[in-house]
PDB file of N, CA and C in Angstrom:
ATOM      1  N   LYS A   1     -97.725 162.400  53.233  1.00 69.00           N
ATOM      2  CA  LYS A   1     -96.643 162.853  54.087  1.00 69.00           C
ATOM      3  C   LYS A   1     -95.371 162.039  53.809  1.00 69.00           C
ATOM      4  N   ARG A   2     -95.520 160.755  53.706  1.00 81.00           N
ATOM      5  CA  ARG A   2     -94.372 159.891  53.470  1.00 81.00           C
ATOM      6  C   ARG A   2     -93.760 160.153  52.090  1.00 81.00           C
ATOM      7  N   LEU A   3     -94.603 160.379  51.105  1.00 84.00           N
ATOM      8  CA  LEU A   3     -94.148 160.659  49.750  1.00 84.00           C
ATOM      9  C   LEU A   3     -93.364 161.974  49.699  1.00 84.00           C
ATOM     10  N   ARG A   4     -93.853 162.962  50.408  1.00 83.00           N
ATOM     11  CA  ARG A   4     -93.164 164.253  50.453  1.00 83.00           C
ATOM     12  C   ARG A   4     -91.770 164.097  51.061  1.00 83.00           C
ATOM     13  N   ALA A   5     -91.645 163.309  52.094  1.00 83.00           N
ATOM     14  CA  ALA A   5     -90.345 163.077  52.724  1.00 83.00           C
ATOM     15  C   ALA A   5     -89.395 162.386  51.752  1.00 83.00           C
ATOM     16  N   THR A   6     -89.896 161.444  50.987  1.00 83.00           N
ATOM     17  CA  THR A   6     -89.079 160.755  49.987  1.00 83.00           C
ATOM     18  C   THR A   6     -88.595 161.742  48.930  1.00 83.00           C
ATOM     19  N   TRP A   7     -89.473 162.596  48.449  1.00 82.00           N
ATOM     20  CA  TRP A   7     -89.094 163.603  47.455  1.00 82.00           C
ATOM     21  C   TRP A   7     -88.015 164.530  48.001  1.00 82.00           C
ATOM     22  N   ARG A   8     -88.166 164.930  49.243  1.00 81.00           N
ATOM     23  CA  ARG A   8     -87.196 165.844  49.842  1.00 81.00           C
ATOM     24  C   ARG A   8     -85.824 165.188  49.976  1.00 81.00           C
ATOM     25  N   ARG A   9     -85.798 163.911  50.395  1.00 81.00           N
ATOM     26  CA  ARG A   9     -84.533 163.184  50.503  1.00 81.00           C
ATOM     27  C   ARG A   9     -83.856 163.078  49.142  1.00 81.00           C
ATOM     28  N   ARG A  10     -84.623 162.735  48.118  1.00 79.00           N
ATOM     29  CA  ARG A  10     -84.062 162.610  46.766  1.00 79.00           C
ATOM     30  C   ARG A  10     -83.553 163.949  46.257  1.00 79.00           C
ATOM     31  N   ALA A  11     -84.282 165.007  46.485  1.00 77.00           N
ATOM     32  CA  ALA A  11     -83.853 166.333  46.060  1.00 77.00           C
ATOM     33  C   ALA A  11     -82.554 166.726  46.759  1.00 77.00           C
ATOM     34  N   PHE A  12     -82.446 166.396  48.033  1.00 73.00           N
ATOM     35  CA  PHE A  12     -81.232 166.697  48.783  1.00 73.00           C
ATOM     36  C   PHE A  12     -80.045 165.929  48.203  1.00 73.00           C
ATOM     37  N   ARG A  13     -80.227 164.633  47.913  1.00 73.00           N
ATOM     38  CA  ARG A  13     -79.149 163.822  47.328  1.00 73.00           C
ATOM     39  C   ARG A  13     -78.719 164.365  45.972  1.00 73.00           C
ATOM     40  N   ARG A  14     -79.687 164.773  45.148  1.00 68.00           N
ATOM     41  CA  ARG A  14     -79.347 165.336  43.831  1.00 68.00           C
ATOM     42  C   ARG A  14     -78.536 166.614  43.978  1.00 68.00           C
ATOM     43  N   ALA A  15     -78.883 167.424  44.947  1.00 63.00           N
ATOM     44  CA  ALA A  15     -78.178 168.686  45.161  1.00 63.00           C
ATOM     45  C   ALA A  15     -76.753 168.454  45.662  1.00 63.00           C
ATOM     46  N   GLN A  16     -76.493 167.328  46.310  1.00 61.00           N
ATOM     47  CA  GLN A  16     -75.182 167.041  46.873  1.00 61.00           C
ATOM     48  C   GLN A  16     -74.225 166.387  45.881  1.00 61.00           C
ATOM     49  N   ARG A  17     -74.730 165.946  44.729  1.00 62.00           N
ATOM     50  CA  ARG A  17     -73.863 165.301  43.740  1.00 62.00           C
ATOM     51  C   ARG A  17     -72.892 166.308  43.152  1.00 62.00           C
ATOM     52  N   ALA A  18     -71.658 165.853  42.991  1.00 61.00           N
ATOM     53  CA  ALA A  18     -70.637 166.714  42.398  1.00 61.00           C
ATOM     54  C   ALA A  18     -70.706 166.622  40.883  1.00 61.00           C
ATOM     55  N   GLY A  19     -70.634 167.758  40.229  1.00 68.00           N
ATOM     56  CA  GLY A  19     -70.615 167.800  38.776  1.00 68.00           C
ATOM     57  C   GLY A  19     -69.239 167.429  38.251  1.00 68.00           C
ATOM     58  N   ALA A  20     -69.119 167.363  36.949  1.00 73.00           N
ATOM     59  CA  ALA A  20     -67.851 166.996  36.317  1.00 73.00           C
ATOM     60  C   ALA A  20     -66.747 167.968  36.723  1.00 73.00           C
ATOM     61  N   GLY A  21     -65.691 167.426  37.301  1.00 75.00           N
ATOM     62  CA  GLY A  21     -64.538 168.234  37.691  1.00 75.00           C
ATOM     63  C   GLY A  21     -64.648 168.911  39.034  1.00 75.00           C
ATOM     64  N   GLU A  22     -65.758 168.745  39.737  1.00 76.00           N
ATOM     65  CA  GLU A  22     -65.932 169.421  41.026  1.00 76.00           C
ATOM     66  C   GLU A  22     -65.329 168.657  42.194  1.00 76.00           C
ATOM     67  N   SER A  23     -64.980 167.395  41.975  1.00 83.00           N
ATOM     68  CA  SER A  23     -64.345 166.598  43.025  1.00 83.00           C
ATOM     69  C   SER A  23     -63.325 165.665  42.372  1.00 83.00           C
ATOM     70  N   PRO A  24     -62.376 165.140  43.141  1.00 83.00           N
ATOM     71  CA  PRO A  24     -61.403 164.219  42.548  1.00 83.00           C
ATOM     72  C   PRO A  24     -62.070 162.988  41.917  1.00 83.00           C
ATOM     73  N   ALA A  25     -63.171 162.539  42.483  1.00 82.00           N
ATOM     74  CA  ALA A  25     -63.862 161.364  41.945  1.00 82.00           C
ATOM     75  C   ALA A  25     -64.524 161.639  40.597  1.00 82.00           C
ATOM     76  N   THR A  26     -64.855 162.903  40.316  1.00 85.00           N
ATOM     77  CA  THR A  26     -65.517 163.258  39.057  1.00 85.00           C
ATOM     78  C   THR A  26     -64.599 164.082  38.153  1.00 85.00           C
ATOM     79  N   ALA A  27     -63.288 163.876  38.288  1.00 86.00           N
ATOM     80  CA  ALA A  27     -62.318 164.656  37.524  1.00 86.00           C
ATOM     81  C   ALA A  27     -62.538 164.508  36.022  1.00 86.00           C
ATOM     82  N   VAL A  28     -62.343 165.600  35.297  1.00 85.00           N
ATOM     83  CA  VAL A  28     -62.480 165.610  33.840  1.00 85.00           C
ATOM     84  C   VAL A  28     -61.207 165.012  33.243  1.00 85.00           C
ATOM     85  N   GLU A  29     -61.360 164.048  32.346  1.00 87.00           N
ATOM     86  CA  GLU A  29     -60.189 163.417  31.731  1.00 87.00           C
ATOM     87  C   GLU A  29     -59.645 164.282  30.611  1.00 87.00           C
ATOM     88  N   VAL A  30     -58.333 164.514  30.643  1.00 87.00           N
ATOM     89  CA  VAL A  30     -57.643 165.286  29.605  1.00 87.00           C
ATOM     90  C   VAL A  30     -56.371 164.538  29.204  1.00 87.00           C
ATOM     91  N   GLN A  31     -55.815 164.887  28.051  1.00 88.00           N
ATOM     92  CA  GLN A  31     -54.621 164.219  27.540  1.00 88.00           C
ATOM     93  C   GLN A  31     -53.337 164.653  28.247  1.00 88.00           C
ATOM     94  N   SER A  32     -53.285 165.920  28.671  1.00 85.00           N
ATOM     95  CA  SER A  32     -52.065 166.444  29.282  1.00 85.00           C
ATOM     96  C   SER A  32     -52.405 167.591  30.231  1.00 85.00           C
ATOM     97  N   ALA A  33     -51.388 168.015  30.975  1.00 83.00           N
ATOM     98  CA  ALA A  33     -51.575 169.150  31.879  1.00 83.00           C
ATOM     99  C   ALA A  33     -51.871 170.420  31.086  1.00 83.00           C
ATOM    100  N   GLU A  34     -51.266 170.542  29.912  1.00 84.00           N
ATOM    101  CA  GLU A  34     -51.513 171.713  29.061  1.00 84.00           C
ATOM    102  C   GLU A  34     -52.975 171.752  28.615  1.00 84.00           C
ATOM    103  N   ALA A  35     -53.544 170.580  28.304  1.00 84.00           N
ATOM    104  CA  ALA A  35     -54.955 170.513  27.912  1.00 84.00           C
ATOM    105  C   ALA A  35     -55.860 170.935  29.069  1.00 84.00           C
ATOM    106  N   ALA A  36     -55.473 170.584  30.288  1.00 84.00           N
ATOM    107  CA  ALA A  36     -56.250 170.995  31.465  1.00 84.00           C
ATOM    108  C   ALA A  36     -56.226 172.511  31.603  1.00 84.00           C
ATOM    109  N   ARG A  37     -55.067 173.098  31.396  1.00 82.00           N
ATOM    110  CA  ARG A  37     -54.927 174.554  31.515  1.00 82.00           C
ATOM    111  C   ARG A  37     -55.746 175.280  30.454  1.00 82.00           C
ATOM    112  N   ASP A  38     -55.905 174.655  29.294  1.00 83.00           N
ATOM    113  CA  ASP A  38     -56.717 175.254  28.232  1.00 83.00           C
ATOM    114  C   ASP A  38     -58.214 175.176  28.536  1.00 83.00           C
ATOM    115  N   ARG A  39     -58.635 174.202  29.341  1.00 81.00           N
ATOM    116  CA  ARG A  39     -60.059 173.979  29.585  1.00 81.00           C
ATOM    117  C   ARG A  39     -60.644 174.772  30.735  1.00 81.00           C
ATOM    118  N   VAL A  40     -59.816 175.245  31.643  1.00 80.00           N
ATOM    119  CA  VAL A  40     -60.351 175.944  32.816  1.00 80.00           C
ATOM    120  C   VAL A  40     -60.765 177.367  32.438  1.00 80.00           C
ATOM    121  N   ARG A  41     -61.874 177.801  33.009  1.00 77.00           N
ATOM    122  CA  ARG A  41     -62.376 179.159  32.802  1.00 77.00           C
ATOM    123  C   ARG A  41     -62.296 179.909  34.126  1.00 77.00           C
ATOM    124  N   VAL A  42     -61.645 181.042  34.106  1.00 75.00           N
ATOM    125  CA  VAL A  42     -61.447 181.794  35.346  1.00 75.00           C
ATOM    126  C   VAL A  42     -62.747 182.453  35.786  1.00 75.00           C
ATOM    127  N   GLY A  43     -63.382 183.217  34.933  1.00 75.00           N
ATOM    128  CA  GLY A  43     -64.656 183.844  35.264  1.00 75.00           C
ATOM    129  C   GLY A  43     -64.547 184.902  36.347  1.00 75.00           C
ATOM    130  N   GLU A  44     -65.695 185.332  36.813  1.00 74.00           N
ATOM    131  CA  GLU A  44     -65.758 186.368  37.840  1.00 74.00           C
ATOM    132  C   GLU A  44     -66.616 185.915  39.007  1.00 74.00           C
ATOM    133  N   CYS A  45     -66.373 186.547  40.137  1.00 77.00           N
ATOM    134  CA  CYS A  45     -67.155 186.321  41.349  1.00 77.00           C
ATOM    135  C   CYS A  45     -67.250 187.681  42.035  1.00 77.00           C
ATOM    136  N   CYS A  46     -68.424 188.088  42.407  1.00 79.00           N
ATOM    137  CA  CYS A  46     -68.617 189.377  43.084  1.00 79.00           C
ATOM    138  C   CYS A  46     -68.118 190.547  42.246  1.00 79.00           C
ATOM    139  N   GLY A  47     -68.090 190.383  40.933  1.00 75.00           N
ATOM    140  CA  GLY A  47     -67.609 191.435  40.062  1.00 75.00           C
ATOM    141  C   GLY A  47     -66.097 191.518  39.969  1.00 75.00           C
ATOM    142  N   GLN A  48     -65.399 190.651  40.675  1.00 76.00           N
ATOM    143  CA  GLN A  48     -63.935 190.622  40.661  1.00 76.00           C
ATOM    144  C   GLN A  48     -63.460 189.386  39.899  1.00 76.00           C
ATOM    145  N   THR A  49     -62.344 189.513  39.183  1.00 77.00           N
ATOM    146  CA  THR A  49     -61.758 188.363  38.501  1.00 77.00           C
ATOM    147  C   THR A  49     -61.108 187.465  39.541  1.00 77.00           C
ATOM    148  N   ARG A  50     -61.319 186.170  39.383  1.00 82.00           N
ATOM    149  CA  ARG A  50     -60.729 185.208  40.319  1.00 82.00           C
ATOM    150  C   ARG A  50     -59.233 185.029  40.051  1.00 82.00           C
ATOM    151  N   THR A  51     -58.499 184.694  41.085  1.00 86.00           N
ATOM    152  CA  THR A  51     -57.083 184.381  40.970  1.00 86.00           C
ATOM    153  C   THR A  51     -56.948 182.882  40.727  1.00 86.00           C
ATOM    154  N   LEU A  52     -56.149 182.498  39.740  1.00 85.00           N
ATOM    155  CA  LEU A  52     -55.989 181.094  39.357  1.00 85.00           C
ATOM    156  C   LEU A  52     -54.632 180.582  39.789  1.00 85.00           C
ATOM    157  N   SER A  53     -54.622 179.410  40.444  1.00 88.00           N
ATOM    158  CA  SER A  53     -53.357 178.751  40.780  1.00 88.00           C
ATOM    159  C   SER A  53     -53.520 177.249  40.504  1.00 88.00           C
ATOM    160  N   TRP A  54     -52.415 176.596  40.208  1.00 91.00           N
ATOM    161  CA  TRP A  54     -52.424 175.175  39.845  1.00 91.00           C
ATOM    162  C   TRP A  54     -51.586 174.365  40.815  1.00 91.00           C
ATOM    163  N   SER A  55     -51.992 173.098  41.003  1.00 89.00           N
ATOM    164  CA  SER A  55     -51.190 172.154  41.766  1.00 89.00           C
ATOM    165  C   SER A  55     -51.398 170.763  41.178  1.00 89.00           C
ATOM    166  N   SER A  56     -50.487 169.878  41.501  1.00 88.00           N
ATOM    167  CA  SER A  56     -50.582 168.488  41.048  1.00 88.00           C
ATOM    168  C   SER A  56     -50.863 167.608  42.247  1.00 88.00           C
ATOM    169  N   ALA A  57     -51.561 166.518  42.010  1.00 87.00           N
ATOM    170  CA  ALA A  57     -51.872 165.577  43.091  1.00 87.00           C
ATOM    171  C   ALA A  57     -51.981 164.170  42.502  1.00 87.00           C
ATOM    172  N   ARG A  58     -51.981 163.191  43.372  1.00 87.00           N
ATOM    173  CA  ARG A  58     -52.190 161.806  42.953  1.00 87.00           C
ATOM    174  C   ARG A  58     -53.349 161.245  43.765  1.00 87.00           C
ATOM    175  N   LEU A  59     -54.191 160.494  43.083  1.00 84.00           N
ATOM    176  CA  LEU A  59     -55.306 159.809  43.729  1.00 84.00           C
ATOM    177  C   LEU A  59     -55.184 158.354  43.314  1.00 84.00           C
ATOM    178  N   GLY A  60     -54.570 157.565  44.180  1.00 85.00           N
ATOM    179  CA  GLY A  60     -54.271 156.188  43.804  1.00 85.00           C
ATOM    180  C   GLY A  60     -53.254 156.198  42.682  1.00 85.00           C
ATOM    181  N   ALA A  61     -53.586 155.577  41.557  1.00 85.00           N
ATOM    182  CA  ALA A  61     -52.690 155.533  40.402  1.00 85.00           C
ATOM    183  C   ALA A  61     -52.921 156.700  39.451  1.00 85.00           C
ATOM    184  N   ASP A  62     -53.913 157.531  39.724  1.00 85.00           N
ATOM    185  CA  ASP A  62     -54.277 158.622  38.817  1.00 85.00           C
ATOM    186  C   ASP A  62     -53.502 159.905  39.141  1.00 85.00           C
ATOM    187  N   ALA A  63     -53.014 160.553  38.080  1.00 88.00           N
ATOM    188  CA  ALA A  63     -52.370 161.855  38.216  1.00 88.00           C
ATOM    189  C   ALA A  63     -53.426 162.927  37.977  1.00 88.00           C
ATOM    190  N   LEU A  64     -53.505 163.892  38.886  1.00 89.00           N
ATOM    191  CA  LEU A  64     -54.497 164.954  38.781  1.00 89.00           C
ATOM    192  C   LEU A  64     -53.814 166.318  38.703  1.00 89.00           C
ATOM    193  N   GLU A  65     -54.417 167.216  37.949  1.00 90.00           N
ATOM    194  CA  GLU A  65     -54.066 168.636  37.964  1.00 90.00           C
ATOM    195  C   GLU A  65     -55.249 169.334  38.623  1.00 90.00           C
ATOM    196  N   VAL A  66     -54.973 170.188  39.578  1.00 91.00           N
ATOM    197  CA  VAL A  66     -56.032 170.860  40.326  1.00 91.00           C
ATOM    198  C   VAL A  66     -55.930 172.364  40.112  1.00 91.00           C
ATOM    199  N   ALA A  67     -57.015 172.936  39.589  1.00 90.00           N
ATOM    200  CA  ALA A  67     -57.095 174.394  39.414  1.00 90.00           C
ATOM    201  C   ALA A  67     -57.825 174.967  40.620  1.00 90.00           C
ATOM    202  N   ARG A  68     -57.218 175.943  41.250  1.00 90.00           N
ATOM    203  CA  ARG A  68     -57.843 176.609  42.398  1.00 90.00           C
ATOM    204  C   ARG A  68     -58.148 178.040  41.990  1.00 90.00           C
ATOM    205  N   LEU A  69     -59.424 178.410  42.100  1.00 88.00           N
ATOM    206  CA  LEU A  69     -59.879 179.746  41.735  1.00 88.00           C
ATOM    207  C   LEU A  69     -60.325 180.465  42.997  1.00 88.00           C
ATOM    208  N   ASP A  70     -59.611 181.530  43.350  1.00 88.00           N
ATOM    209  CA  ASP A  70     -59.894 182.289  44.579  1.00 88.00           C
ATOM    210  C   ASP A  70     -60.501 183.645  44.252  1.00 88.00           C
ATOM    211  N   CYS A  71     -61.483 184.038  45.035  1.00 86.00           N
ATOM    212  CA  CYS A  71     -62.035 185.385  44.941  1.00 86.00           C
ATOM    213  C   CYS A  71     -61.535 186.163  46.154  1.00 86.00           C
ATOM    214  N   GLU A  72     -60.736 187.182  45.908  1.00 83.00           N
ATOM    215  CA  GLU A  72     -60.186 187.972  47.016  1.00 83.00           C
ATOM    216  C   GLU A  72     -61.243 188.835  47.675  1.00 83.00           C
ATOM    217  N   SER A  73     -62.317 189.136  46.946  1.00 82.00           N
ATOM    218  CA  SER A  73     -63.371 190.003  47.467  1.00 82.00           C
ATOM    219  C   SER A  73     -64.185 189.317  48.568  1.00 82.00           C
ATOM    220  N   CYS A  74     -64.684 188.103  48.273  1.00 85.00           N
ATOM    221  CA  CYS A  74     -65.560 187.428  49.240  1.00 85.00           C
ATOM    222  C   CYS A  74     -64.931 186.189  49.879  1.00 85.00           C
ATOM    223  N   GLY A  75     -63.763 185.765  49.368  1.00 83.00           N
ATOM    224  CA  GLY A  75     -63.091 184.605  49.943  1.00 83.00           C
ATOM    225  C   GLY A  75     -63.570 183.265  49.397  1.00 83.00           C
ATOM    226  N   ASP A  76     -64.429 183.287  48.382  1.00 84.00           N
ATOM    227  CA  ASP A  76     -64.933 182.049  47.783  1.00 84.00           C
ATOM    228  C   ASP A  76     -63.790 181.310  47.084  1.00 84.00           C
ATOM    229  N   VAL A  77     -63.745 179.990  47.253  1.00 85.00           N
ATOM    230  CA  VAL A  77     -62.726 179.162  46.616  1.00 85.00           C
ATOM    231  C   VAL A  77     -63.428 178.072  45.825  1.00 85.00           C
ATOM    232  N   VAL A  78     -63.012 177.899  44.569  1.00 84.00           N
ATOM    233  CA  VAL A  78     -63.547 176.854  43.711  1.00 84.00           C
ATOM    234  C   VAL A  78     -62.373 176.031  43.212  1.00 84.00           C
ATOM    235  N   ARG A  79     -62.515 174.705  43.240  1.00 87.00           N
ATOM    236  CA  ARG A  79     -61.474 173.833  42.707  1.00 87.00           C
ATOM    237  C   ARG A  79     -62.051 173.033  41.547  1.00 87.00           C
ATOM    238  N   ARG A  80     -61.249 172.843  40.506  1.00 88.00           N
ATOM    239  CA  ARG A  80     -61.612 172.002  39.369  1.00 88.00           C
ATOM    240  C   ARG A  80     -60.514 170.965  39.207  1.00 88.00           C
ATOM    241  N   TYR A  81     -60.931 169.716  39.076  1.00 90.00           N
ATOM    242  CA  TYR A  81     -60.007 168.583  39.018  1.00 90.00           C
ATOM    243  C   TYR A  81     -59.960 168.018  37.606  1.00 90.00           C
ATOM    244  N   PHE A  82     -58.721 167.730  37.140  1.00 91.00           N
ATOM    245  CA  PHE A  82     -58.514 167.147  35.823  1.00 91.00           C
ATOM    246  C   PHE A  82     -57.624 165.908  35.963  1.00 91.00           C
ATOM    247  N   LYS A  83     -58.091 164.803  35.406  1.00 90.00           N
ATOM    248  CA  LYS A  83     -57.341 163.544  35.432  1.00 90.00           C
ATOM    249  C   LYS A  83     -56.518 163.456  34.160  1.00 90.00           C
ATOM    250  N   ILE A  84     -55.216 163.298  34.317  1.00 88.00           N
ATOM    251  CA  ILE A  84     -54.317 163.205  33.180  1.00 88.00           C
ATOM    252  C   ILE A  84     -54.322 161.769  32.661  1.00 88.00           C
ATOM    253  N   ASP A  85     -54.699 161.624  31.390  1.00 84.00           N
ATOM    254  CA  ASP A  85     -54.760 160.293  30.758  1.00 84.00           C
ATOM    255  C   ASP A  85     -53.361 159.806  30.465  1.00 84.00           C
ATOM    256  N   THR A  86     -52.944 158.727  31.111  1.00 71.00           N
ATOM    257  CA  THR A  86     -51.597 158.203  30.927  1.00 71.00           C
ATOM    258  C   THR A  86     -51.562 156.971  30.037  1.00 71.00           C
ATOM    259  N   ASP A  87     -52.673 156.596  29.476  1.00 63.00           N
ATOM    260  CA  ASP A  87     -52.722 155.402  28.614  1.00 63.00           C
ATOM    261  C   ASP A  87     -52.256 155.684  27.211  1.00 63.00           C
TER     262      ASP A  87
END
């Protein structure tokens, strides 16, 4: 019983981890804003093409480009974060 609870907790933690670019902390590093725009994939949701919009943000000393992908059909919103390499 105790082992099963441990497995369930670990599985839950793994499911909660953000993948590359899914959160500001896991932003994908790129050389420029143009490189970020080349890397994002719009894709489809519910059979509809997503609407793409861009914004800029700062997280401490890091410059971020944020891609927002909206599905007008179901209202799903996906954000992808890119860290601009300033070195």
